[in-house]
PDB file of C-alpha atoms in Angstrom:
ATOM      1  CA  ASP R  27     110.937  79.262 129.396  1.00  0.00           C
ATOM      2  CA  ALA R  28     114.451  78.418 129.762  1.00  0.00           C
ATOM      3  CA  LYS R  29     113.931  77.372 133.622  1.00  0.00           C
ATOM      4  CA  THR R  30     113.033  73.743 132.588  1.00  0.00           C
ATOM      5  CA  THR R  31     114.929  71.412 129.761  1.00  0.00           C
ATOM      6  CA  GLN R  32     113.051  68.619 128.443  1.00  0.00           C
ATOM      7  CA  PRO R  33     114.354  66.124 125.513  1.00  0.00           C
ATOM      8  CA  ASN R  34     112.454  66.870 122.246  1.00  0.00           C
ATOM      9  CA  SER R  35     111.050  63.835 121.867  1.00  0.00           C
ATOM     10  CA  MET R  36     111.166  60.440 123.274  1.00  0.00           C
ATOM     11  CA  GLU R  37     109.691  56.942 122.166  1.00  0.00           C
ATOM     12  CA  SER R  38     108.500  53.965 123.627  1.00  0.00           C
ATOM     13  CA  ASN R  39     106.417  50.623 122.787  1.00  0.00           C
ATOM     14  CA  GLU R  40     102.998  49.839 123.729  1.00  0.00           C
ATOM     15  CA  GLU R  41     102.029  48.868 127.083  1.00  0.00           C
ATOM     16  CA  GLU R  42     105.717  49.684 128.760  1.00  0.00           C
ATOM     17  CA  PRO R  43     106.462  52.303 131.062  1.00  0.00           C
ATOM     18  CA  VAL R  44     107.917  56.186 129.722  1.00  0.00           C
ATOM     19  CA  HIS R  45     109.865  57.639 132.173  1.00  0.00           C
ATOM     20  CA  LEU R  46     109.842  61.721 131.155  1.00  0.00           C
ATOM     21  CA  PRO R  47     112.677  64.104 132.286  1.00  0.00           C
ATOM     22  CA  CYS R  48     113.258  67.050 133.206  1.00  0.00           C
ATOM     23  CA  ASN R  49     115.918  69.606 134.706  1.00  0.00           C
ATOM     24  CA  HIS R  50     114.791  72.751 136.898  1.00  0.00           C
ATOM     25  CA  SER R  51     118.310  73.082 138.022  1.00  0.00           C
ATOM     26  CA  THR R  52     117.076  77.419 139.237  1.00  0.00           C
ATOM     27  CA  ILE R  53     114.142  75.789 140.969  1.00  0.00           C
ATOM     28  CA  SER R  54     113.319  78.230 144.064  1.00  0.00           C
ATOM     29  CA  GLY R  55     112.373  76.572 147.018  1.00  0.00           C
ATOM     30  CA  THR R  56     108.168  76.783 146.506  1.00  0.00           C
ATOM     31  CA  ASP R  57     107.873  76.695 142.776  1.00  0.00           C
ATOM     32  CA  TYR R  58     105.381  73.389 143.211  1.00  0.00           C
ATOM     33  CA  ILE R  59     106.853  71.586 139.435  1.00  0.00           C
ATOM     34  CA  HIS R  60     103.802  70.840 137.038  1.00  0.00           C
ATOM     35  CA  TRP R  61     103.180  68.764 134.239  1.00  0.00           C
ATOM     36  CA  TYR R  62     100.818  69.132 131.188  1.00  0.00           C
ATOM     37  CA  ARG R  63     100.300  67.331 128.386  1.00  0.00           C
ATOM     38  CA  GLN R  64      98.802  68.141 124.837  1.00  0.00           C
ATOM     39  CA  LEU R  65      97.126  65.582 122.683  1.00  0.00           C
ATOM     40  CA  PRO R  66      96.997  66.215 118.754  1.00  0.00           C
ATOM     41  CA  SER R  67      94.238  68.908 117.635  1.00  0.00           C
ATOM     42  CA  GLN R  68      93.553  69.646 121.767  1.00  0.00           C
ATOM     43  CA  GLY R  69      94.624  71.885 124.848  1.00  0.00           C
ATOM     44  CA  PRO R  70      97.021  71.528 126.740  1.00  0.00           C
ATOM     45  CA  GLU R  71      95.714  68.656 129.674  1.00  0.00           C
ATOM     46  CA  TYR R  72      96.624  69.011 133.556  1.00  0.00           C
ATOM     47  CA  VAL R  73      98.558  65.505 134.787  1.00  0.00           C
ATOM     48  CA  ILE R  74     100.336  66.211 137.770  1.00  0.00           C
ATOM     49  CA  HIS R  75     102.259  68.192 139.842  1.00  0.00           C
ATOM     50  CA  GLY R  76     103.997  68.251 143.208  1.00  0.00           C
ATOM     51  CA  LEU R  77     106.739  70.405 145.631  1.00  0.00           C
ATOM     52  CA  THR R  78     109.048  67.825 147.289  1.00  0.00           C
ATOM     53  CA  SER R  79     107.374  64.083 147.568  1.00  0.00           C
ATOM     54  CA  ASN R  80     106.885  61.902 145.252  1.00  0.00           C
ATOM     55  CA  VAL R  81     103.355  61.673 143.558  1.00  0.00           C
ATOM     56  CA  ASN R  82     100.905  59.542 142.155  1.00  0.00           C
ATOM     57  CA  ASN R  83      97.664  60.043 140.323  1.00  0.00           C
ATOM     58  CA  ARG R  84      94.985  58.161 138.272  1.00  0.00           C
ATOM     59  CA  MET R  85      96.714  59.476 135.151  1.00  0.00           C
ATOM     60  CA  ALA R  86     101.045  59.304 136.183  1.00  0.00           C
ATOM     61  CA  SER R  87     103.363  59.517 138.770  1.00  0.00           C
ATOM     62  CA  LEU R  88     105.677  62.383 139.715  1.00  0.00           C
ATOM     63  CA  ALA R  89     109.403  61.392 141.250  1.00  0.00           C
ATOM     64  CA  ILE R  90     111.235  64.573 142.478  1.00  0.00           C
ATOM     65  CA  ALA R  91     115.099  64.804 143.010  1.00  0.00           C
ATOM     66  CA  GLU R  92     115.854  64.795 146.675  1.00  0.00           C
ATOM     67  CA  ASP R  93     117.804  68.208 145.861  1.00  0.00           C
ATOM     68  CA  ARG R  94     114.610  69.140 143.665  1.00  0.00           C
ATOM     69  CA  LYS R  95     116.628  70.226 140.206  1.00  0.00           C
ATOM     70  CA  SER R  96     115.273  67.658 138.172  1.00  0.00           C
ATOM     71  CA  SER R  97     112.115  65.316 138.190  1.00  0.00           C
ATOM     72  CA  THR R  98     110.760  62.283 136.360  1.00  0.00           C
ATOM     73  CA  LEU R  99     106.557  61.870 135.142  1.00  0.00           C
ATOM     74  CA  ILE R 100     106.138  58.271 134.899  1.00  0.00           C
ATOM     75  CA  LEU R 101     103.834  56.601 133.219  1.00  0.00           C
ATOM     76  CA  HIS R 102     103.290  53.277 134.300  1.00  0.00           C
ATOM     77  CA  ARG R 103     101.648  51.512 131.305  1.00  0.00           C
ATOM     78  CA  ALA R 104     102.106  53.396 127.669  1.00  0.00           C
ATOM     79  CA  THR R 105      99.064  53.490 125.373  1.00  0.00           C
ATOM     80  CA  LEU R 106      98.317  54.755 121.831  1.00  0.00           C
ATOM     81  CA  ARG R 107      96.500  57.205 123.399  1.00  0.00           C
ATOM     82  CA  ASP R 108      99.029  58.984 125.613  1.00  0.00           C
ATOM     83  CA  ALA R 109     100.982  59.691 122.686  1.00  0.00           C
ATOM     84  CA  ALA R 110     101.210  63.721 122.882  1.00  0.00           C
ATOM     85  CA  VAL R 111     103.472  66.584 123.936  1.00  0.00           C
ATOM     86  CA  TYR R 112     104.698  66.379 127.451  1.00  0.00           C
ATOM     87  CA  TYR R 113     105.047  69.694 129.334  1.00  0.00           C
ATOM     88  CA  CYS R 114     106.912  70.523 132.682  1.00  0.00           C
ATOM     89  CA  ILE R 115     106.347  73.812 134.569  1.00  0.00           C
ATOM     90  CA  LEU R 116     107.233  76.258 137.037  1.00  0.00           C
ATOM     91  CA  ARG R 117     105.575  78.837 138.139  1.00  0.00           C
ATOM     92  CA  ASP R 118     107.167  81.789 136.044  1.00  0.00           C
ATOM     93  CA  GLU R 119     106.336  85.555 137.785  1.00  0.00           C
ATOM     94  CA  ALA R 120     105.046  87.970 134.651  1.00  0.00           C
ATOM     95  CA  SER R 121     105.260  91.589 135.042  1.00  0.00           C
ATOM     96  CA  GLY R 122     102.544  92.178 136.861  1.00  0.00           C
ATOM     97  CA  GLY R 123     103.551  90.289 140.282  1.00  0.00           C
ATOM     98  CA  SER R 124     101.201  87.077 138.746  1.00  0.00           C
ATOM     99  CA  TYR R 125     102.252  83.862 138.311  1.00  0.00           C
ATOM    100  CA  ILE R 126     101.079  82.159 134.879  1.00  0.00           C
ATOM    101  CA  PRO R 127     102.077  79.039 133.208  1.00  0.00           C
ATOM    102  CA  THR R 128     104.704  79.043 130.444  1.00  0.00           C
ATOM    103  CA  PHE R 129     104.934  76.494 127.806  1.00  0.00           C
ATOM    104  CA  GLY R 130     107.960  75.814 126.577  1.00  0.00           C
ATOM    105  CA  ARG R 131     108.441  72.962 123.286  1.00  0.00           C
ATOM    106  CA  GLY R 132     107.945  70.081 125.337  1.00  0.00           C
ATOM    107  CA  THR R 133     108.935  65.935 125.040  1.00  0.00           C
ATOM    108  CA  SER R 134     107.016  65.019 122.273  1.00  0.00           C
ATOM    109  CA  LEU R 135     106.160  61.335 123.037  1.00  0.00           C
ATOM    110  CA  ILE R 136     105.974  58.520 120.403  1.00  0.00           C
ATOM    111  CA  VAL R 137     103.886  55.479 121.302  1.00  0.00           C
ATOM    112  CA  HIS R 138     104.385  52.318 118.929  1.00  0.00           C
ATOM    113  CA  PRO R 139     101.850  49.809 119.483  1.00  0.00           C
TER     114      PRO R 139
ATOM    115  CA  GLU M  14      84.393  66.714 135.414  1.00  0.00           C
ATOM    116  CA  PRO M  15      83.556  69.870 134.605  1.00  0.00           C
ATOM    117  CA  GLU M  16      85.132  71.320 131.427  1.00  0.00           C
ATOM    118  CA  VAL M  17      86.048  74.860 130.012  1.00  0.00           C
ATOM    119  CA  THR M  18      83.938  74.910 126.923  1.00  0.00           C
ATOM    120  CA  GLN M  19      84.618  76.954 123.753  1.00  0.00           C
ATOM    121  CA  THR M  20      82.605  78.398 120.852  1.00  0.00           C
ATOM    122  CA  PRO M  21      83.117  78.172 117.618  1.00  0.00           C
ATOM    123  CA  SER M  22      85.586  74.976 117.560  1.00  0.00           C
ATOM    124  CA  HIS M  23      86.203  77.105 114.102  1.00  0.00           C
ATOM    125  CA  GLN M  24      85.934  80.587 113.213  1.00  0.00           C
ATOM    126  CA  VAL M  25      87.271  82.214 109.328  1.00  0.00           C
ATOM    127  CA  THR M  26      87.202  84.931 108.621  1.00  0.00           C
ATOM    128  CA  GLN M  27      87.957  87.914 105.938  1.00  0.00           C
ATOM    129  CA  MET M  28      91.151  90.219 106.783  1.00  0.00           C
ATOM    130  CA  GLY M  29      90.424  93.390 108.742  1.00  0.00           C
ATOM    131  CA  GLN M  30      87.261  91.866 110.138  1.00  0.00           C
ATOM    132  CA  GLU M  31      85.865  92.024 113.847  1.00  0.00           C
ATOM    133  CA  VAL M  32      86.639  88.470 115.567  1.00  0.00           C
ATOM    134  CA  ILE M  33      84.853  87.292 118.804  1.00  0.00           C
ATOM    135  CA  LEU M  34      85.557  83.716 120.564  1.00  0.00           C
ATOM    136  CA  ARG M  35      83.712  82.877 123.240  1.00  0.00           C
ATOM    137  CA  CYS M  36      84.551  80.508 126.345  1.00  0.00           C
ATOM    138  CA  VAL M  37      82.505  79.203 129.192  1.00  0.00           C
ATOM    139  CA  PRO M  38      85.179  78.657 131.993  1.00  0.00           C
ATOM    140  CA  ILE M  39      84.124  76.028 134.814  1.00  0.00           C
ATOM    141  CA  SER M  40      81.667  77.249 137.170  1.00  0.00           C
ATOM    142  CA  ASN M  41      82.955  78.113 140.336  1.00  0.00           C
ATOM    143  CA  HIS M  42      86.789  79.712 138.664  1.00  0.00           C
ATOM    144  CA  LEU M  43      87.919  82.686 139.495  1.00  0.00           C
ATOM    145  CA  TYR M  44      90.701  83.254 137.386  1.00  0.00           C
ATOM    146  CA  PHE M  45      90.886  83.660 133.389  1.00  0.00           C
ATOM    147  CA  TYR M  46      92.918  82.572 130.565  1.00  0.00           C
ATOM    148  CA  TRP M  47      93.614  83.285 127.008  1.00  0.00           C
ATOM    149  CA  TYR M  48      96.626  81.560 125.234  1.00  0.00           C
ATOM    150  CA  ARG M  49      97.398  81.328 121.246  1.00  0.00           C
ATOM    151  CA  GLN M  50      99.276  78.037 119.607  1.00  0.00           C
ATOM    152  CA  ILE M  51     100.150  79.039 115.655  1.00  0.00           C
ATOM    153  CA  LEU M  52     100.571  76.008 113.727  1.00  0.00           C
ATOM    154  CA  GLY M  53     103.682  73.987 114.620  1.00  0.00           C
ATOM    155  CA  GLN M  54     104.807  76.528 117.400  1.00  0.00           C
ATOM    156  CA  LYS M  55     104.656  76.604 121.223  1.00  0.00           C
ATOM    157  CA  VAL M  56     101.325  77.225 123.477  1.00  0.00           C
ATOM    158  CA  GLU M  57     102.003  80.894 124.262  1.00  0.00           C
ATOM    159  CA  PHE M  58     100.356  83.374 126.905  1.00  0.00           C
ATOM    160  CA  LEU M  59      97.581  86.255 125.454  1.00  0.00           C
ATOM    161  CA  VAL M  60      96.031  87.644 128.743  1.00  0.00           C
ATOM    162  CA  SER M  61      95.005  86.167 132.724  1.00  0.00           C
ATOM    163  CA  PHE M  62      92.029  88.057 133.855  1.00  0.00           C
ATOM    164  CA  TYR M  63      90.479  88.635 137.738  1.00  0.00           C
ATOM    165  CA  ASN M  64      87.329  90.118 138.749  1.00  0.00           C
ATOM    166  CA  ASN M  65      87.132  91.801 135.994  1.00  0.00           C
ATOM    167  CA  GLU M  66      89.763  93.507 134.863  1.00  0.00           C
ATOM    168  CA  ILE M  67      93.293  92.188 133.425  1.00  0.00           C
ATOM    169  CA  SER M  68      95.896  90.485 135.643  1.00  0.00           C
ATOM    170  CA  GLU M  69      98.797  90.324 133.226  1.00  0.00           C
ATOM    171  CA  LYS M  70      99.476  90.938 129.271  1.00  0.00           C
ATOM    172  CA  SER M  71     101.837  89.771 126.969  1.00  0.00           C
ATOM    173  CA  GLU M  72     103.050  91.519 124.046  1.00  0.00           C
ATOM    174  CA  ILE M  73     101.174  89.592 121.711  1.00  0.00           C
ATOM    175  CA  PHE M  74      98.047  91.235 123.689  1.00  0.00           C
ATOM    176  CA  ASP M  75      98.212  94.577 121.410  1.00  0.00           C
ATOM    177  CA  ASP M  76      95.254  96.615 121.300  1.00  0.00           C
ATOM    178  CA  GLN M  77      93.724  94.858 118.777  1.00  0.00           C
ATOM    179  CA  PHE M  78      92.738  92.260 121.840  1.00  0.00           C
ATOM    180  CA  SER M  79      90.541  92.831 124.467  1.00  0.00           C
ATOM    181  CA  VAL M  80      89.137  90.558 126.898  1.00  0.00           C
ATOM    182  CA  GLU M  81      85.460  90.896 129.026  1.00  0.00           C
ATOM    183  CA  ARG M  82      83.473  89.129 130.954  1.00  0.00           C
ATOM    184  CA  PRO M  83      80.070  90.324 129.741  1.00  0.00           C
ATOM    185  CA  ASP M  84      78.026  88.032 132.124  1.00  0.00           C
ATOM    186  CA  GLY M  85      78.513  85.458 135.056  1.00  0.00           C
ATOM    187  CA  SER M  86      79.204  82.776 132.781  1.00  0.00           C
ATOM    188  CA  ASN M  87      81.429  83.436 129.566  1.00  0.00           C
ATOM    189  CA  PHE M  88      84.991  84.899 128.565  1.00  0.00           C
ATOM    190  CA  THR M  89      85.627  86.843 125.822  1.00  0.00           C
ATOM    191  CA  LEU M  90      88.111  87.028 123.437  1.00  0.00           C
ATOM    192  CA  LYS M  91      87.752  89.922 120.611  1.00  0.00           C
ATOM    193  CA  ILE M  92      90.425  90.356 118.000  1.00  0.00           C
ATOM    194  CA  ARG M  93      89.558  93.962 116.515  1.00  0.00           C
ATOM    195  CA  SER M  94      90.952  94.201 112.966  1.00  0.00           C
ATOM    196  CA  THR M  95      92.413  90.405 112.213  1.00  0.00           C
ATOM    197  CA  LYS M  96      95.436  90.359 110.619  1.00  0.00           C
ATOM    198  CA  LEU M  97      96.786  86.854 108.828  1.00  0.00           C
ATOM    199  CA  GLU M  98      98.866  86.330 111.364  1.00  0.00           C
ATOM    200  CA  ASP M  99      95.982  86.319 114.240  1.00  0.00           C
ATOM    201  CA  SER M 100      95.316  82.612 112.254  1.00  0.00           C
ATOM    202  CA  ALA M 101      96.286  80.175 115.158  1.00  0.00           C
ATOM    203  CA  MET M 102      94.412  78.012 117.511  1.00  0.00           C
ATOM    204  CA  TYR M 103      93.065  80.065 120.600  1.00  0.00           C
ATOM    205  CA  PHE M 104      92.910  78.447 123.922  1.00  0.00           C
ATOM    206  CA  CYS M 105      90.637  79.354 127.367  1.00  0.00           C
ATOM    207  CA  ALA M 106      91.325  78.293 130.266  1.00  0.00           C
ATOM    208  CA  SER M 107      90.400  78.901 134.505  1.00  0.00           C
ATOM    209  CA  SER M 108      91.411  77.798 137.603  1.00  0.00           C
ATOM    210  CA  GLU M 109      89.528  78.230 140.987  1.00  0.00           C
ATOM    211  CA  ARG M 110      92.564  79.918 142.108  1.00  0.00           C
ATOM    212  CA  GLU M 111      95.415  81.911 141.093  1.00  0.00           C
ATOM    213  CA  TRP M 112      97.776  79.122 139.388  1.00  0.00           C
ATOM    214  CA  GLY M 113     101.484  79.027 140.851  1.00  0.00           C
ATOM    215  CA  GLU M 114     101.423  76.713 143.319  1.00  0.00           C
ATOM    216  CA  ASN M 115      98.963  74.044 144.511  1.00  0.00           C
ATOM    217  CA  GLU M 116      96.737  74.838 141.735  1.00  0.00           C
ATOM    218  CA  LYS M 117      95.664  73.557 138.571  1.00  0.00           C
ATOM    219  CA  LEU M 118      94.670  75.345 134.953  1.00  0.00           C
ATOM    220  CA  PHE M 119      91.953  73.205 132.778  1.00  0.00           C
ATOM    221  CA  PHE M 120      91.752  74.309 129.379  1.00  0.00           C
ATOM    222  CA  GLY M 121      89.514  74.341 126.742  1.00  0.00           C
ATOM    223  CA  SER M 122      89.665  72.468 123.506  1.00  0.00           C
ATOM    224  CA  GLY M 123      90.055  75.571 121.248  1.00  0.00           C
ATOM    225  CA  THR M 124      88.947  78.141 118.618  1.00  0.00           C
ATOM    226  CA  GLN M 125      90.928  77.342 115.498  1.00  0.00           C
ATOM    227  CA  LEU M 126      91.025  80.679 113.681  1.00  0.00           C
ATOM    228  CA  SER M 127      91.956  80.899 109.926  1.00  0.00           C
ATOM    229  CA  VAL M 128      92.002  84.539 108.250  1.00  0.00           C
ATOM    230  CA  LEU M 129      91.998  84.904 105.285  1.00  0.00           C
TER     231      LEU M 129
END
């Protein structure tokens, strides 16, 4: 999990945009950047993933730096239901050669009404 | 949207007892995973399973743990002799293809295991 670096926590006001940064300076050329989130008392939930180009879906947008050493998850209008821990994950090769998602501490997003 | 289902949502057991945690992955998925999260700590990988055998396991997944896909729909995690430190939230996950590139992992809502 040392492959990505995220701030421990961020705060936002409801209905404002939120930009959650992630640094991954050792990313390889074929690594996808994945984002998951974990709402309180729930399992992790897929948010978005991308390789080089910026990506959009109904939940969020992912902006990937041109050198791919960092990325930003963008929530366009934060709601109280977006309060969660957000994880930026690269693939982690396990001892048997498979890739498994390894969760770090993530960024705890606090949304104020 | 299809989802991963876990039962029970909460399991209380005595130390030394065996527990089986059950999961129903999404029906067309082929890769299965168990994770756990001790209160206040990170989500930790336990084991991955494909084609009826373990693909990967972490150091946590010792001889007390086993996994099984007893039929075409269920995926179970068994802890043979529970310890106090096994108290955690256990998450099952599944994916259609091997995770790593252009693939999503779907998680269940977890089973809270309390060992007394």
